[in-house]
CSV table of C-alpha atoms and ligand atoms in Angstrom, one decimal:
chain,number,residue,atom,x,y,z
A,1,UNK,CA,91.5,132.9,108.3
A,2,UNK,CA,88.3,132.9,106.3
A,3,UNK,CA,87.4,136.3,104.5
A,4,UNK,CA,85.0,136.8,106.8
A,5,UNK,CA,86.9,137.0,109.8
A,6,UNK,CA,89.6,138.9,108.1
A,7,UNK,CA,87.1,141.5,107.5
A,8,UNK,CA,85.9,141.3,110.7
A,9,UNK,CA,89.5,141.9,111.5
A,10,UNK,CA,90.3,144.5,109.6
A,11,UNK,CA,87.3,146.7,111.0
A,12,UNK,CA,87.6,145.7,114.7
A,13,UNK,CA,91.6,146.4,114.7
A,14,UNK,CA,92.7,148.2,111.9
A,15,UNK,CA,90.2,150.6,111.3
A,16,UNK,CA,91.0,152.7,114.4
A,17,UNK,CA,92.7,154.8,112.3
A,18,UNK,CA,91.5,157.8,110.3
A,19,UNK,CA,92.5,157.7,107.0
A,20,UNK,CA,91.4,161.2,105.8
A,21,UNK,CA,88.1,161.7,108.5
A,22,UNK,CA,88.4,164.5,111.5
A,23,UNK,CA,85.7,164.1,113.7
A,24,UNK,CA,85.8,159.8,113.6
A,25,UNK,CA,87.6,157.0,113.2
A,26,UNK,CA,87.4,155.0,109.8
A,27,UNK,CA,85.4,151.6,112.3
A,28,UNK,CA,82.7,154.6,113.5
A,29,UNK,CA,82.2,155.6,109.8
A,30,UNK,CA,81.8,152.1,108.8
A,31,UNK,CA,79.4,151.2,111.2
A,32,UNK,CA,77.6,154.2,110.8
A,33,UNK,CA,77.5,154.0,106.8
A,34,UNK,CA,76.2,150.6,107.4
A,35,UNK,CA,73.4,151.4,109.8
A,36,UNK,CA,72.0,154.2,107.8
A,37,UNK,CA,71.7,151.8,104.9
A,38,UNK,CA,70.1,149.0,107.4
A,39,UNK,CA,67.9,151.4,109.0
A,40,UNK,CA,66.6,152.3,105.5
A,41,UNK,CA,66.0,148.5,104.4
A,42,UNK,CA,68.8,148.3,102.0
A,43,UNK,CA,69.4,144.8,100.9
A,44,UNK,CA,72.6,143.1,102.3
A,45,UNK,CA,74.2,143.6,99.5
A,46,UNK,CA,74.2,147.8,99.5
A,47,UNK,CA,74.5,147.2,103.2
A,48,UNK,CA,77.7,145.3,103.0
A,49,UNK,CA,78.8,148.0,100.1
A,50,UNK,CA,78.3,150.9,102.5
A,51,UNK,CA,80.2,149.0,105.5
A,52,UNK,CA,83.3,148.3,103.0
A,53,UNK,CA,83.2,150.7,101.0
A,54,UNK,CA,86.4,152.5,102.5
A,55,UNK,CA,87.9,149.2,103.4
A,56,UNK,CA,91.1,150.8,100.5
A,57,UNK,CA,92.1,152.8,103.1
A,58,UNK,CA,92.7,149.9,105.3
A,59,UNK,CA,94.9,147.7,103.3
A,60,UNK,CA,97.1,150.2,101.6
A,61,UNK,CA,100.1,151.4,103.8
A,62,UNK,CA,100.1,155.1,103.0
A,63,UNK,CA,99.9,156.3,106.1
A,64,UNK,CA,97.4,158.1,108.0
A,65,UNK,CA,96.2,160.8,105.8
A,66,UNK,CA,97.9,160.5,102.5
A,67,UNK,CA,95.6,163.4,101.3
A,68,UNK,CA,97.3,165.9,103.5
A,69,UNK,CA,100.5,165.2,101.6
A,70,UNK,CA,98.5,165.6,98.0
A,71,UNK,CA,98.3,161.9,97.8
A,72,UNK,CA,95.3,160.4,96.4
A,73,UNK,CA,95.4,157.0,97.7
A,74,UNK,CA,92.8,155.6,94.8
A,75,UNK,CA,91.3,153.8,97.5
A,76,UNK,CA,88.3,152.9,96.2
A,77,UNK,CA,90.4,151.0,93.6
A,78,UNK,CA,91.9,149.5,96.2
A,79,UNK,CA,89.0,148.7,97.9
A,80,UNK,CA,87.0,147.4,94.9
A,81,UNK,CA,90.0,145.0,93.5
A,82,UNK,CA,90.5,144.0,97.1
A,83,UNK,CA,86.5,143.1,97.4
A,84,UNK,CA,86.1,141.6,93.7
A,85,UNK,CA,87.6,138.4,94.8
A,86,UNK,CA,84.8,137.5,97.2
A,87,UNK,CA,81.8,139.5,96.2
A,88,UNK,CA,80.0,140.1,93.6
A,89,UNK,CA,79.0,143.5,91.5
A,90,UNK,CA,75.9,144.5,93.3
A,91,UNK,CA,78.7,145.0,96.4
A,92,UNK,CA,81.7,146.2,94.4
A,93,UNK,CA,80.9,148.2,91.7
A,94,UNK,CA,78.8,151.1,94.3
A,95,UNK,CA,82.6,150.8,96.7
A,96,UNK,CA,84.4,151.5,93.0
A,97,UNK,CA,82.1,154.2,92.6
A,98,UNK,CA,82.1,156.0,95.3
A,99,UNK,CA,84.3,158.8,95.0
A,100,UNK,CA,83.1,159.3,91.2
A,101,UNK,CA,79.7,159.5,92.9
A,102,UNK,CA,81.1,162.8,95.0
A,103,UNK,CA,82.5,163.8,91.6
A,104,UNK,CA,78.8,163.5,90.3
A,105,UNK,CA,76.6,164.9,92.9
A,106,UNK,CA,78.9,168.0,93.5
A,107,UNK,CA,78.3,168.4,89.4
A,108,UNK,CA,74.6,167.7,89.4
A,109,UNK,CA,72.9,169.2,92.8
A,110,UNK,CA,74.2,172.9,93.3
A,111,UNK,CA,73.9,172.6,97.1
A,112,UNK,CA,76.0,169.4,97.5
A,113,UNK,CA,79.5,170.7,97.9
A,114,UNK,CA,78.1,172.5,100.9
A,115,UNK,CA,77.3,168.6,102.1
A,116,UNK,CA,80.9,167.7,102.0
A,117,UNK,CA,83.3,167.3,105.5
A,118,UNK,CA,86.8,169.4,105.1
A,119,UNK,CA,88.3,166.3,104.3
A,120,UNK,CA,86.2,165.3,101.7
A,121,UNK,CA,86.1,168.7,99.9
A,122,UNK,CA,90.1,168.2,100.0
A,123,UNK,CA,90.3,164.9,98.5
A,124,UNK,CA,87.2,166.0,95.9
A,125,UNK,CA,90.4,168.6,94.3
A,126,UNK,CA,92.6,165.6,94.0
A,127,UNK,CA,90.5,163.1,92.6
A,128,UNK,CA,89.3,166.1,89.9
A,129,UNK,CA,86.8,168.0,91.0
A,130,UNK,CA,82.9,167.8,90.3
A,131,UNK,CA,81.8,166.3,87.0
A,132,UNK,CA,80.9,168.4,83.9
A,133,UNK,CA,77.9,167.6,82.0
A,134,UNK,CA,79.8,164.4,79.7
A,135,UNK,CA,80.7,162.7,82.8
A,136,UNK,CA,77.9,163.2,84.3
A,137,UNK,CA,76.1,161.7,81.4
A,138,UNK,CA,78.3,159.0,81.6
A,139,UNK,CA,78.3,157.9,85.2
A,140,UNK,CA,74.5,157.9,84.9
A,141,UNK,CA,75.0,154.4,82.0
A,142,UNK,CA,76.8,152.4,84.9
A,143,UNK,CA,74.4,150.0,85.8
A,144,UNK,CA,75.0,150.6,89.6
A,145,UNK,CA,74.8,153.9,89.0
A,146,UNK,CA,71.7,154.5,91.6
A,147,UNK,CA,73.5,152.0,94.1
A,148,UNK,CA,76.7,154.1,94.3
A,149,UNK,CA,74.7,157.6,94.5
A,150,UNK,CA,72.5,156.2,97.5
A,151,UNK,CA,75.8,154.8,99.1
A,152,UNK,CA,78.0,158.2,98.8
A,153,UNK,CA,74.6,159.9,100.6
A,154,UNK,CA,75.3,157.6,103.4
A,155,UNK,CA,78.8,158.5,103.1
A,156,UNK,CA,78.8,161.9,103.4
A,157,UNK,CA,76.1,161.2,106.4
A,158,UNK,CA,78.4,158.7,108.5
A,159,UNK,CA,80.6,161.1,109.8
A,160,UNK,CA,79.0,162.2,113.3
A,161,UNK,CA,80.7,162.5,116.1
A,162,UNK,CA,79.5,160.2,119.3
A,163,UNK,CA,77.0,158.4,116.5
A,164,UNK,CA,75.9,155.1,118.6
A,165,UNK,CA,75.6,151.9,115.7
A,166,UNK,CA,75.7,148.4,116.7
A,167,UNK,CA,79.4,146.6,117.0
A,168,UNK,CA,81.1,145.2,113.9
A,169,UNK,CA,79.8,141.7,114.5
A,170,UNK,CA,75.7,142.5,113.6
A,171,UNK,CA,76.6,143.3,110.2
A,172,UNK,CA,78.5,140.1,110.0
A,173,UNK,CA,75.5,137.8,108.8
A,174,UNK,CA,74.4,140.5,106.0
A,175,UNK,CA,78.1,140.4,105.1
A,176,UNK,CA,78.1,136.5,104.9
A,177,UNK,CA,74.7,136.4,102.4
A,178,UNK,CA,76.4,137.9,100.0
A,179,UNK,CA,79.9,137.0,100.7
A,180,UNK,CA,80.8,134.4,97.5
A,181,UNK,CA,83.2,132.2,99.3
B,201,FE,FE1,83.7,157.0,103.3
């Protein structure tokens, strides 16, 4: 299978699970993380970041909701050593990012926590709470820095209930510019 079917696979089959979200499954919040960044003229490569930037949670096999049982699943870890091998930093390093860019704007903008789902203020206590001023000092040096705060906006936007997107397969082609293989 190439990568790009598997990842094609992953989201059309394995991602009807939901991995820490209430209200969606982890394929609607894909698909709508992408098409926020599409409808906003993202190039494919923050496009492809936003659609896979969760993909950790769907090769790892801790279960449903690991954060329930205090487990934080470092999925976006998983996610980013998973997508290193085919794409390149302009997708990775935002998906690597992503929960340190909860960290950061719940540290920097006083009215972000109230922004956060249930699930994600949950998770924020497990992966160590909003940043203090070093860290946030810090996080604003990585060079994707921007990247991975404008991804974890979409983020904390693609969780809406009954949300229509387009299917899995129009964000294949976006995928496949930026896809090294
Ligand atoms: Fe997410």
């Amino acid at each position: 299978m190439t990568i790009l079917a598997e990842i094609q696979s992953l989201l059309e089959s394995r991602a009807e699970g939901r991995y820490g979200l209430t209200l969606i499954n982890q394929q609607q919040h894909a698909l709508q993380a992408a098409w926020l960044a599409e409808q906003d003229g993202h190039d494919d490569a923050l496009v492809t970041a936003a659609l896979l930037h969760d993909i950790g949670h769907l090769v790892h096999d801790l279960g449903d909701n690991p954060a329930d049982a205090g487990i934080d699943d470092k999925h976006e870890e998983l996610g980013h050593h998973w997508l290193t091998q085919h794409f390149g930093p302009a997708v990775t390093e935002p998906v690597r990012l992503h929960v340190a860019a909860k960290r950061y704007l719940c540290g920097k903008e006083a009215d972000y926590f109230a922004k956060l789902s249930p699930d994600s203020v949950k998770s924020l206590a497990l992966q160590g709470g909003p940043m203090g001023p070093d860290e946030l000092a810090a996080f604003e040096a990585e060079p994707h820095f921007a990247a991975a705060v404008q991804l974890r906006r979409y983020d904390e936007r693609a969780k809406v209930k009954g949300l229509a997107t387009p299917p899995v397969a129009h964000f294949m082609p976006a995928v496949g510019r930026v896809c090294r293989d």
